[in-house]
Amino acid sequence: VVTDELADFPADPVDREPARPGRVRPAYHRVADELRSRIVAGALACGERLPNETDLGRSFGVSRSTVREALRVLASQHLVTTLRGVHGGSFVTEPDPASVIRDLGGALGALALTPTLGVEDLAEARLLVEPTAARRAAERGDPGAVRAITAAAKVEPNPDDGHRAHLDFHAAVLAGAGNILFSLLITPVLEVLRSRMARAPITRAELNEVHGCHQHIAAHIARGEAVQAEEAMRLHLVELAPFYRRALWIG
Amino acid sequence: VVTDELADFPADPVDREPARPGRVRPAYHRVADELRSRIVAGALACGERLPNETDLGRSFGVSRSTVREALRVLASQHLVTTLRGVHGGSFVTEPDPASVIRDLGGALGALALTPTLGVEDLAEARLLVEPTAARRAAERGDPGAVRAITAAAKVEPNPDDGHRAHLDFHAAVLAGAGNILFSLLITPVLEVLRSRMARAPITRAELNEVHGCHQHIAAHIARGEAVQAEEAMRLHLVELAPFYRRALWIG
DNA sequence: TACAATTTGTCCGTATGTATC
DNA sequence: TGATACATACGGACAAATTGT
């Protein structure tokens, strides 16, 4: 006799796609929901290995294919990682800011193609967060972060690298603020701007001015001059704004 | 003869999980990558219907089960939606801020369980964004938004609803700012705080004071008093901080 | 180097459920 | 009511990957 653990599994309000009433929730969703709630509730510890797909299917009363579809969903949400081989299987993944940033970047990229999210919104968010990030980085004075910021400011700008050096500097400042939420929101924003500015015409003079600004800001941060760092970053972003408007072919 | 479109598909740097070199990327990942790049490149328009699973499998040279696993991945990323029935199938989904907010909420909830993300970080982000949101809401004076904010401020606080009314007000102000990025970052933050504060002891007097603050802020926004709205919100958050510290049993 | 063991990856065939016409 | 065209689900088989002996 196969025990069907899903038969009367109660509704779990957390993190689920909302299902219209009356609509039948497919089995792979129910399996994914159940495993997810076990993971977030801590019943399955980080790094712990799940039973193999065959056993999972048996215990849920579903086929292996159904289990696999559920695992694909959980893997996309960075809740499990599955490996092949003898010591393979599905393992509970530890939360990782980098993957959240990647996902948010993709989502913002999609939203930026709609009227929901304009370039002004991206610029406004930068102007709100980045000066504060510069100030916090200067206040903290974390040696590693300061080193990273200084190094990023030193990189010679190259028109061919798609503003990579430029954005790396800003990402370094955000990381230096010591609040992961700053990077979390703005790094994807930078990525969206970068993808939009690819191959935008930019003169050598403009590039050099930006480079100078960066070194100026980095120097303030390195000397722990919080207020000056904040103001320099604000000025930098304000000066950059018209360039964005000119360079962007959308919005 | 089956055409294998995947054989020499070039690496697409966008949005993929990084694969260790030498590691073989499973077919369902390659199929998902290919479909994803077609979608984000615009080769498949929003709302457009994909071929059915059998045909997709044929065109990619893989089986239907593999196609289904790929579709589950894309569905988790809100890139496609699949429906059953005669006119069912998989459709390219339009980007939707609400689902991004849901996902980010889940991810932040997981991160908040690690030392990566502390309560101070959440509070700092609120203190950075929300006063500005209040100012922008007052500046814009969008009638619908003002109505929503005023209505949210009127709701009588109820100790049993888990601070729901409180957070609804803040969410309304964020939405009123007119920049989706504000809601995008802070609404998940509010959700994390709410889940942590569930059943935290709170006195009727504190509840009333919070309620008063909200009405005060809402009045400023309704009258278009931008600077006062910003300052009132800042004050409200600062006053709230010690309560959070007291109520939170973690961090 | 070869081989065995374990687990995921992939495939096929078939049957069922669901929504529309 | 039935026909149609989808997704959903099952079970079994074999291939491929990885590690240990």
Short mmCIF file of C-alpha atoms in Angstrom, two decimals, chain B residues 27-202:
data_model
loop_
_atom_site.label_atom_id
_atom_site.label_comp_id
_atom_site.label_asym_id
_atom_site.label_seq_id
_atom_site.Cartn_x
_atom_site.Cartn_y
_atom_site.Cartn_z
CA ALA B 27 19.87 18.85 -21.68
CA TYR B 28 16.97 20.38 -19.76
CA HIS B 29 19.25 23.28 -18.83
CA ARG B 30 20.35 23.77 -22.40
CA VAL B 31 16.76 23.70 -23.62
CA ALA B 32 15.74 26.18 -20.91
CA ASP B 33 18.68 28.44 -21.82
CA GLU B 34 17.80 28.39 -25.49
CA LEU B 35 14.12 29.15 -24.90
CA ARG B 36 15.03 31.83 -22.37
CA SER B 37 17.38 33.58 -24.74
CA ARG B 38 14.72 33.50 -27.44
CA ILE B 39 12.27 35.08 -25.03
CA VAL B 40 14.52 37.83 -23.66
CA ALA B 41 15.79 38.58 -27.16
CA GLY B 42 12.20 39.20 -28.17
CA ALA B 43 12.11 36.43 -30.76
CA LEU B 44 9.06 35.24 -28.85
CA ALA B 45 6.64 38.03 -28.06
CA CYS B 46 4.78 38.44 -24.78
CA GLY B 47 1.70 36.27 -24.64
CA GLU B 48 2.83 34.26 -27.62
CA ARG B 49 2.18 30.55 -27.48
CA LEU B 50 5.06 28.11 -27.75
CA PRO B 51 4.76 24.91 -29.77
CA ASN B 52 3.34 22.03 -27.76
CA GLU B 53 5.67 19.87 -25.72
CA THR B 54 5.89 17.11 -28.31
CA ASP B 55 6.88 19.49 -31.09
CA LEU B 56 9.35 21.32 -28.87
CA GLY B 57 10.98 18.00 -28.09
CA ARG B 58 11.19 17.13 -31.77
CA SER B 59 12.69 20.49 -32.72
CA PHE B 60 15.29 20.33 -29.95
CA GLY B 61 16.02 16.67 -30.51
CA VAL B 62 15.09 15.76 -26.94
CA SER B 63 12.27 13.88 -25.31
CA ARG B 64 9.09 15.33 -23.99
CA SER B 65 10.09 14.76 -20.35
CA THR B 66 13.21 16.84 -20.92
CA VAL B 67 11.16 19.63 -22.45
CA ARG B 68 8.81 19.51 -19.48
CA GLU B 69 11.66 19.88 -16.99
CA ALA B 70 12.92 22.87 -18.95
CA LEU B 71 9.44 24.40 -18.92
CA ARG B 72 9.23 23.97 -15.15
CA VAL B 73 12.46 25.95 -14.81
CA LEU B 74 11.18 28.74 -17.06
CA ALA B 75 7.85 28.78 -15.25
CA SER B 76 9.63 29.24 -11.90
CA GLN B 77 11.37 32.24 -13.42
CA HIS B 78 8.02 33.65 -14.55
CA LEU B 79 9.07 33.49 -18.18
CA VAL B 80 6.34 31.11 -19.29
CA THR B 81 2.94 30.07 -18.01
CA THR B 82 1.46 26.75 -18.97
CA LEU B 83 -2.22 25.99 -19.18
CA ARG B 84 -4.11 22.77 -19.74
CA GLY B 85 -6.91 22.06 -22.15
CA VAL B 86 -7.52 22.44 -25.86
CA HIS B 87 -6.34 26.02 -26.05
CA GLY B 88 -3.69 25.40 -23.44
CA GLY B 89 0.04 25.25 -23.88
CA SER B 90 2.99 27.31 -22.73
CA PHE B 91 2.80 31.06 -23.18
CA VAL B 92 5.41 33.75 -22.78
CA THR B 93 4.52 35.59 -19.57
CA GLU B 94 4.55 39.36 -19.33
CA PRO B 95 6.94 40.66 -16.66
CA ASP B 96 5.09 41.31 -13.43
CA PRO B 97 6.43 43.32 -10.47
CA ALA B 98 4.23 41.44 -8.01
CA SER B 99 5.87 38.10 -8.73
CA VAL B 100 9.33 39.66 -8.49
CA ILE B 101 8.38 41.04 -5.08
CA ARG B 102 7.11 37.61 -3.99
CA ASP B 103 10.31 35.90 -5.09
CA LEU B 104 12.54 38.51 -3.52
CA GLY B 105 10.57 38.16 -0.31
CA GLY B 106 11.25 34.45 -0.20
CA ALA B 107 14.92 34.94 -0.96
CA LEU B 108 15.32 37.66 1.66
CA GLY B 109 13.56 35.48 4.19
CA ALA B 110 16.14 32.77 3.58
CA LEU B 111 19.03 35.24 3.71
CA ALA B 112 17.70 36.70 6.94
CA LEU B 113 18.21 33.33 8.59
CA THR B 114 21.95 33.67 7.96
CA PRO B 115 24.42 36.18 9.40
CA THR B 116 24.57 37.69 5.89
CA LEU B 117 21.51 39.82 6.56
CA GLY B 118 20.80 41.27 9.98
CA VAL B 119 17.88 43.23 11.33
CA GLU B 120 20.01 46.38 11.35
CA ASP B 121 20.43 46.00 7.61
CA LEU B 122 16.70 45.80 7.13
CA ALA B 123 16.13 48.82 9.32
CA GLU B 124 18.85 50.81 7.56
CA ALA B 125 17.32 50.11 4.16
CA ARG B 126 13.92 51.22 5.40
CA LEU B 127 15.35 54.39 6.87
CA LEU B 128 17.04 55.14 3.59
CA VAL B 129 14.13 54.50 1.26
CA GLU B 130 10.88 55.17 3.10
CA PRO B 131 11.30 58.86 3.97
CA THR B 132 12.18 59.54 0.34
CA ALA B 133 9.17 57.51 -0.73
CA ALA B 134 6.93 59.63 1.49
CA ARG B 135 8.38 62.81 -0.01
CA ARG B 136 7.94 61.58 -3.57
CA ALA B 137 4.37 60.46 -2.84
CA ALA B 138 3.57 63.95 -1.55
CA GLU B 139 5.27 65.59 -4.54
CA ARG B 140 3.41 63.47 -7.06
CA GLY B 141 0.04 63.83 -5.38
CA ASP B 142 -1.41 61.04 -7.48
CA PRO B 143 -5.09 60.94 -6.43
CA GLY B 144 -5.37 57.15 -6.44
CA ALA B 145 -2.20 56.73 -4.44
CA VAL B 146 -3.20 59.41 -1.91
CA ARG B 147 -6.58 57.73 -1.51
CA ALA B 148 -4.89 54.37 -0.90
CA ILE B 149 -2.46 55.86 1.63
CA THR B 150 -5.19 57.69 3.49
CA ALA B 151 -7.35 54.58 3.58
CA ALA B 152 -4.47 52.45 4.87
CA ALA B 153 -3.76 54.99 7.60
CA LYS B 154 -7.40 54.89 8.72
CA VAL B 155 -7.51 51.13 9.37
CA GLU B 156 -7.80 50.51 13.09
CA PRO B 157 -4.75 48.59 14.36
CA ASN B 158 -5.53 45.13 15.60
CA PRO B 159 -3.00 43.25 17.73
CA ASP B 160 -4.20 39.94 16.32
CA ASP B 161 -3.53 40.59 12.65
CA GLY B 162 0.24 40.39 13.03
CA HIS B 163 0.99 44.03 12.28
CA ARG B 164 -0.69 43.61 8.92
CA ALA B 165 -2.36 47.03 9.03
CA HIS B 166 0.91 48.67 9.99
CA LEU B 167 2.80 47.21 7.06
CA ASP B 168 -0.04 47.83 4.62
CA PHE B 169 0.32 51.53 5.31
CA HIS B 170 4.04 51.50 4.61
CA ALA B 171 3.50 49.45 1.46
CA ALA B 172 0.94 51.99 0.29
CA VAL B 173 3.39 54.86 0.77
CA LEU B 174 6.08 52.96 -1.13
CA ALA B 175 3.69 52.28 -3.99
CA GLY B 176 2.70 55.95 -3.97
CA ALA B 177 6.27 57.02 -4.67
CA GLY B 178 5.76 56.00 -8.27
CA ASN B 179 9.06 54.16 -8.51
CA ILE B 180 8.51 50.44 -8.61
CA LEU B 181 12.06 49.84 -7.35
CA PHE B 182 11.16 51.29 -3.96
CA SER B 183 8.38 48.75 -3.47
CA LEU B 184 10.52 46.06 -5.02
CA LEU B 185 13.19 46.25 -2.35
CA ILE B 186 11.31 47.37 0.74
CA THR B 187 8.06 45.39 0.52
CA PRO B 188 9.99 42.12 0.88
CA VAL B 189 11.91 43.70 3.75
CA LEU B 190 8.62 44.55 5.45
CA GLU B 191 7.44 41.01 4.90
CA VAL B 192 10.55 39.59 6.55
CA LEU B 193 10.09 41.89 9.53
CA ARG B 194 6.44 40.94 9.78
CA SER B 195 7.21 37.23 9.84
CA ARG B 196 9.76 37.84 12.58
CA MET B 197 7.47 40.02 14.65
CA ALA B 198 4.51 37.69 14.52
CA ARG B 199 3.03 37.46 18.01
CA ALA B 200 5.53 39.93 19.42
CA PRO B 201 4.08 41.53 22.53
CA ILE B 202 2.85 45.03 21.78
#
